[in-house]
XYZ file of C-alpha atoms in Angstrom:
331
model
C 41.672 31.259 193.523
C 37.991 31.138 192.480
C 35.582 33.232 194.793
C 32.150 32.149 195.381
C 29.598 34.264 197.739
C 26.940 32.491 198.594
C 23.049 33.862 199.430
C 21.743 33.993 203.559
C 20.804 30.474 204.308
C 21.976 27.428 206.132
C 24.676 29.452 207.781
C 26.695 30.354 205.126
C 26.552 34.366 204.748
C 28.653 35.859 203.437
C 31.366 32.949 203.516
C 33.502 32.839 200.389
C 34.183 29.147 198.577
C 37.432 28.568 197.728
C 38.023 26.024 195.002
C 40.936 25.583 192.932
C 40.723 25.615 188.526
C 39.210 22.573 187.658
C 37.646 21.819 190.797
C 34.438 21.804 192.576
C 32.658 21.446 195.930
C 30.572 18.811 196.362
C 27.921 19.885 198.379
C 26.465 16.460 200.216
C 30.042 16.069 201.435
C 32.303 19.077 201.307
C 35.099 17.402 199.636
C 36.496 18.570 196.079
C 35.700 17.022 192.940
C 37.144 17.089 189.573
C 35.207 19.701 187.710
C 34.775 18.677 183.667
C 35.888 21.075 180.939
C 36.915 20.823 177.544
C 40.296 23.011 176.670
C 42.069 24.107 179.553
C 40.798 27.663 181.188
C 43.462 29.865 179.265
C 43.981 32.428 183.005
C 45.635 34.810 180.919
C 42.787 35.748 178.795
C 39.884 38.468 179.330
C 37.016 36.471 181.212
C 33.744 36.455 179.813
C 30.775 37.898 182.164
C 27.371 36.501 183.047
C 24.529 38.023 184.496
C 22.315 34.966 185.711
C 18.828 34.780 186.171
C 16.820 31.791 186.673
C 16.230 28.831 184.272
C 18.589 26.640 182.500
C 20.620 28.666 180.060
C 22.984 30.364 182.537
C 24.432 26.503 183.141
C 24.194 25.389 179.085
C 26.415 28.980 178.656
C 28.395 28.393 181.284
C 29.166 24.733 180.164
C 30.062 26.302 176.625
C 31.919 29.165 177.867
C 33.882 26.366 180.104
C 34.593 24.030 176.877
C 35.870 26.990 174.692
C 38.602 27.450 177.465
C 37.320 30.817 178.494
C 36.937 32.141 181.953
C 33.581 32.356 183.388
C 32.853 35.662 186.077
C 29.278 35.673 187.062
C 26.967 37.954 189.081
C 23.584 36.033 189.834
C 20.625 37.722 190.150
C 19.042 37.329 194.324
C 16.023 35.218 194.346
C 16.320 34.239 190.405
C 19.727 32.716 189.788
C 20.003 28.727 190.825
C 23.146 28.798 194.195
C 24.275 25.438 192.184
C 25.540 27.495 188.815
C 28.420 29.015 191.466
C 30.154 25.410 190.396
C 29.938 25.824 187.449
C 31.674 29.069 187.127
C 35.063 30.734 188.366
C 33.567 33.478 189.802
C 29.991 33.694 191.912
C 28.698 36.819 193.158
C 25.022 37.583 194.306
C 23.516 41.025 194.086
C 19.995 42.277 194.160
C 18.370 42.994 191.008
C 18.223 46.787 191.782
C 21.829 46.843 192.761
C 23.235 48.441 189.276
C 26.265 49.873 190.426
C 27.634 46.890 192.469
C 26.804 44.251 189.602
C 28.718 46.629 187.450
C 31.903 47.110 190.036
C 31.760 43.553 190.173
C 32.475 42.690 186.372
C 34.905 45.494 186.407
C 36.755 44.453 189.883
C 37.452 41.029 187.462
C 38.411 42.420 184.278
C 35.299 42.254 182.010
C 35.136 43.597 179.313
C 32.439 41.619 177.643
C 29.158 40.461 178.896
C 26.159 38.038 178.120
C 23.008 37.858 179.974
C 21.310 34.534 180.270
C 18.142 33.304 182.374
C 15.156 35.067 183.212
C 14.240 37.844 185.697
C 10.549 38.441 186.612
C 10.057 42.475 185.595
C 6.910 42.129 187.868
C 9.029 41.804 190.951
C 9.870 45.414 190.209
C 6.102 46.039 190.774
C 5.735 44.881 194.591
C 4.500 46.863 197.396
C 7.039 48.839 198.976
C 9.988 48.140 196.810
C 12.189 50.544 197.540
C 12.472 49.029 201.015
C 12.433 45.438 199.506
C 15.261 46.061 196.824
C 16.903 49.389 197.773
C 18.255 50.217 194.972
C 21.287 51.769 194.710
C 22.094 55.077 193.070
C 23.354 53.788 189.946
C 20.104 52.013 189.786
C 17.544 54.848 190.567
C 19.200 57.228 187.669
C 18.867 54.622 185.425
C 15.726 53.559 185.973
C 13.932 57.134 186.116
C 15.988 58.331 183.050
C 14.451 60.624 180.792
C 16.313 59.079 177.872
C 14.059 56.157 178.058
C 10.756 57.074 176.821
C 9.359 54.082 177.949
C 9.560 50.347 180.242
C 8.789 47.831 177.591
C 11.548 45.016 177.777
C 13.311 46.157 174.585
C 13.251 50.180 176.057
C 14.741 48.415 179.086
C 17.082 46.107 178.213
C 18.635 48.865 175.324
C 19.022 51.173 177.753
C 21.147 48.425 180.185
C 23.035 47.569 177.124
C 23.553 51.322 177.265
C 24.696 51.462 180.729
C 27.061 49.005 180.325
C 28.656 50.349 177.521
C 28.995 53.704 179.525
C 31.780 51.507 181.293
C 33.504 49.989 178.591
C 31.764 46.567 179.027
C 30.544 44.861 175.744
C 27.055 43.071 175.811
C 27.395 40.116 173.569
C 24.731 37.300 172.453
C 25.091 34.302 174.842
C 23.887 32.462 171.559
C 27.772 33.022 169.731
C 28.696 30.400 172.063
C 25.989 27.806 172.411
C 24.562 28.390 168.712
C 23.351 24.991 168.327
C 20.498 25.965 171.195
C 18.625 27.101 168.418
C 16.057 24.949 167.431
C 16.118 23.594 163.681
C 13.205 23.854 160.964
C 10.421 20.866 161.206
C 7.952 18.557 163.470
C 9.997 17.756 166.078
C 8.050 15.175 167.683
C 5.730 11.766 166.195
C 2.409 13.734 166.539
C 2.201 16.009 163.798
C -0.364 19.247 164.113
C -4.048 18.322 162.486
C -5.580 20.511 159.817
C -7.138 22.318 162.127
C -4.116 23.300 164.823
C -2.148 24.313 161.323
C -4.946 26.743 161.144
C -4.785 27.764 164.459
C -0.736 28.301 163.963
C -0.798 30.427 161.116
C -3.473 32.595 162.956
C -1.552 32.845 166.285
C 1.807 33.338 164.176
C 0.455 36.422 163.287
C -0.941 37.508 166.655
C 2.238 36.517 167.850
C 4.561 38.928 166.037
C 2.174 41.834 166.279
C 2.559 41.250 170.102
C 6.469 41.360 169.543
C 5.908 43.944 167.151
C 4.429 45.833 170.048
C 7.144 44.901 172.726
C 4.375 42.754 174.460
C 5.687 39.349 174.682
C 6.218 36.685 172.560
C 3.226 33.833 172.820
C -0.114 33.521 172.431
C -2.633 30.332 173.047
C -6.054 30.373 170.104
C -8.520 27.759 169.528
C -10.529 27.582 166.780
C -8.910 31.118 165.195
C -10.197 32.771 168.607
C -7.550 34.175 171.486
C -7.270 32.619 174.253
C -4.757 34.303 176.115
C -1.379 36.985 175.464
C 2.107 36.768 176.740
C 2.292 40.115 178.699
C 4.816 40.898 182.038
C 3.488 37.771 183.801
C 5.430 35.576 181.336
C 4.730 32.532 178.912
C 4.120 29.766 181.837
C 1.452 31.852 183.621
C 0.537 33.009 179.685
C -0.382 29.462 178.950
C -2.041 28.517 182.713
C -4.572 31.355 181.944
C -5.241 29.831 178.566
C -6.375 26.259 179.894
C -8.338 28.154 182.786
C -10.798 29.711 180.041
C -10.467 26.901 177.522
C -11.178 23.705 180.249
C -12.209 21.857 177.016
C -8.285 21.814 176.405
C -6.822 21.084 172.657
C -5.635 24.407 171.782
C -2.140 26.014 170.531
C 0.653 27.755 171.725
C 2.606 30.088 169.152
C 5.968 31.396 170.438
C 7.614 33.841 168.216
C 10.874 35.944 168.099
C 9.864 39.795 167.943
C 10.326 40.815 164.480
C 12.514 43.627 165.613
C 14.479 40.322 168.001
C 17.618 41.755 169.627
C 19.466 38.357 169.652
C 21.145 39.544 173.220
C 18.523 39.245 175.281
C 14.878 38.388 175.717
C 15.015 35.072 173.018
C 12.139 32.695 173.116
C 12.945 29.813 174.525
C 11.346 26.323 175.955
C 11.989 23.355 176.958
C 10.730 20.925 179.539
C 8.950 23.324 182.062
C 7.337 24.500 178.952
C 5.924 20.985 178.069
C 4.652 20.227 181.348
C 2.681 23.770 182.079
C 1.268 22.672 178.506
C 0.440 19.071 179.580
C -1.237 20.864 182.874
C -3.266 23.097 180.829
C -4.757 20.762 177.927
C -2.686 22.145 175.007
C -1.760 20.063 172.285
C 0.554 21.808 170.287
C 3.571 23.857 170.547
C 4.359 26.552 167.373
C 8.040 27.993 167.596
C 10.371 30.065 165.392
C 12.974 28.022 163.806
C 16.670 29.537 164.095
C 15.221 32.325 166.322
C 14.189 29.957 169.483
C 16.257 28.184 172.321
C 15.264 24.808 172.374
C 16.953 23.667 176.206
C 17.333 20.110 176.789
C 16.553 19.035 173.155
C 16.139 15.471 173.522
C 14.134 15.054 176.880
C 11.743 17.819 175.847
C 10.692 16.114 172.636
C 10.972 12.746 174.723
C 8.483 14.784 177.226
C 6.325 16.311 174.565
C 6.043 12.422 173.038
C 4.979 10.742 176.330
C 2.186 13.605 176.580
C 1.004 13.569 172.460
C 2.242 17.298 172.424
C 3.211 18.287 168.906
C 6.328 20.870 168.768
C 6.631 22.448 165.074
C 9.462 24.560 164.446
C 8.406 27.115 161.267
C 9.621 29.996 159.272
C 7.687 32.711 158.884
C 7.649 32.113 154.650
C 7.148 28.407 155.614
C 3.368 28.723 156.978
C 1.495 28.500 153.896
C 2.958 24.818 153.490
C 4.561 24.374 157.780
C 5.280 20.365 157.300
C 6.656 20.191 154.034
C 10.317 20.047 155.507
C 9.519 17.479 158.122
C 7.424 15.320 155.600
């Protein structure tokens, strides 16, 4: 049977969901529902794990992992995880983010022996007053996150180390991207408004910004206008990134460069947008969008360029050798 633990909330702690393979709980009426996959879920074989955080890619995974026939056991991350991707799944657990040891019981308790991690987690929730009363972390946890070995907490130290700590028990971190490849967005203008001379201008001198950021473990985006800096991707994340941008550029019309680190561990930490992205843009007066081809997640292709249309947002998709000539695929 498929095991689903659901957060504190409307009465349900603690209660497990019982749902049987190819079924799902509808929630507005508590009957079961026919859930859709592609091959049959092949029991037999060694799940796949998934630690969730928020956003959209811990469903498109789960959806792909579904489709290939492959058993889906996922531990969601407390307050960053979506409740609704324990339907999608055959296995829901929650655990805090400081809770090391249990998320790694968890996976083992089901037989995983490979792992992909999908969605975000806000590192700056690990910067709260009083968090070792707010998270109390377990054990596991604390040695891992004061271990010597890691000389420092930028993501890649981090997220290396994890990896690390995972493999310690045998479990495998794979790229969620082997089975949803086609996230990745293609080379060209994606949309009918094509960057002016000017925003090109602007992209090849944030594209340069950008990877010296990722070069640096900083983040991935930054906003310019004009060849000036507006604003750099650090922990707060590219949303908030952006936000700051149109606060000290109220005369709007500038660009957004999002670029893969040049050092990009394709496991964790990809750039990705979608339509989120396009509306904090829309809120805060940019015009254009500059992403990585083959090296970005591109979520909900078609409404985000049908978003991105509606609000005369360009979205170019570039190689780095491309930028000396960035529309002559699309033209």
């Amino acid at each position: 049977m498929n095991r689903a633990t659901h957060p504190q909330g409307n009465g349900s702690a603690g209660r497990p969901i019982n749902r049987s393979a190819g079924q799902r709980v509808d929630r507005s009426t508590g009957q079961q529902v026919n859930r859709p996959t592609g091959q049959p879920v092949d029991r037999s074989a060694e799940p796949v794990g998934l630690l969730a955080g928020y956003g959209r890619f811990p469903f498109v995974f789960a959806d792909a992992a579904r489709r290939s026939g492959l058993r889906v056991v996922c531990v969601g991350i407390r307050h960053s995880a979506a409740p609704e991707l324990a339907e999608r799944v055959d296995s829901f657990t929650w655990v805090g983010v400081a809770k090391l040891g249990r998320i790694i019981r968890t996976f083992r308790r089901h037989g995983v022996r490979r792992l992909v991690m999908a969605g975000k987690v806000a590192k700056a929730q690990l910067y709260t007053p009083w968090r070792a009363i707010q998270f109390v972390p377990d054990l596991r946890f604390l040695r891992w996150w004061f271990s010597p070995r890691r000389r420092d907490n930028r993501d890649d130290s981090v997220m290396l180390s994890l990896i690390d700590e995972f493999g310690r028990e045998n479990i495998r971190v794979e790229s969620a991207l082997d089975y949803c490849p086609e996230l990745l967005v293609k080379a060209g203008c994606c949309t009918r408004r094509k960057p002016t001379a000017s925003e090109l201008g602007d992209i090849r001198f944030g594209w340069e910004m950008a990877k010296e950021m990722g070069r640096l473990d900083v983040g991935h985006t930054v906003a310019v206008k004009e060849r000036s800096t507006l604003a750099v991707e650090a922990i707060e994340g590219t949303d908030r990134a952006i936000l700051r941008a149109g606060a000290l550029c109220r005369a709007g019309g500038f660009t957004v460069v999002k670029v893969a680190k040049p050092q990009q561990d394709m496991r964790f930490d990809v750039p990705t947008v979608g339509r989120d992205t396009i509306e904090t843009l829309h809120r805060s007066g940019a015009r254009v969008l500059a992403i990585e081809a083959d090296k970005t997640i591109l979520l909900d292709e078609l409404g985000t360029i049908a978003l991105a249309d509606r609000y005369g947002i360009s979205i170019v998709a570039l190689r780095g050798d491309e930028l000396a000539n960035p529309l002559a695929r699309s033209a």
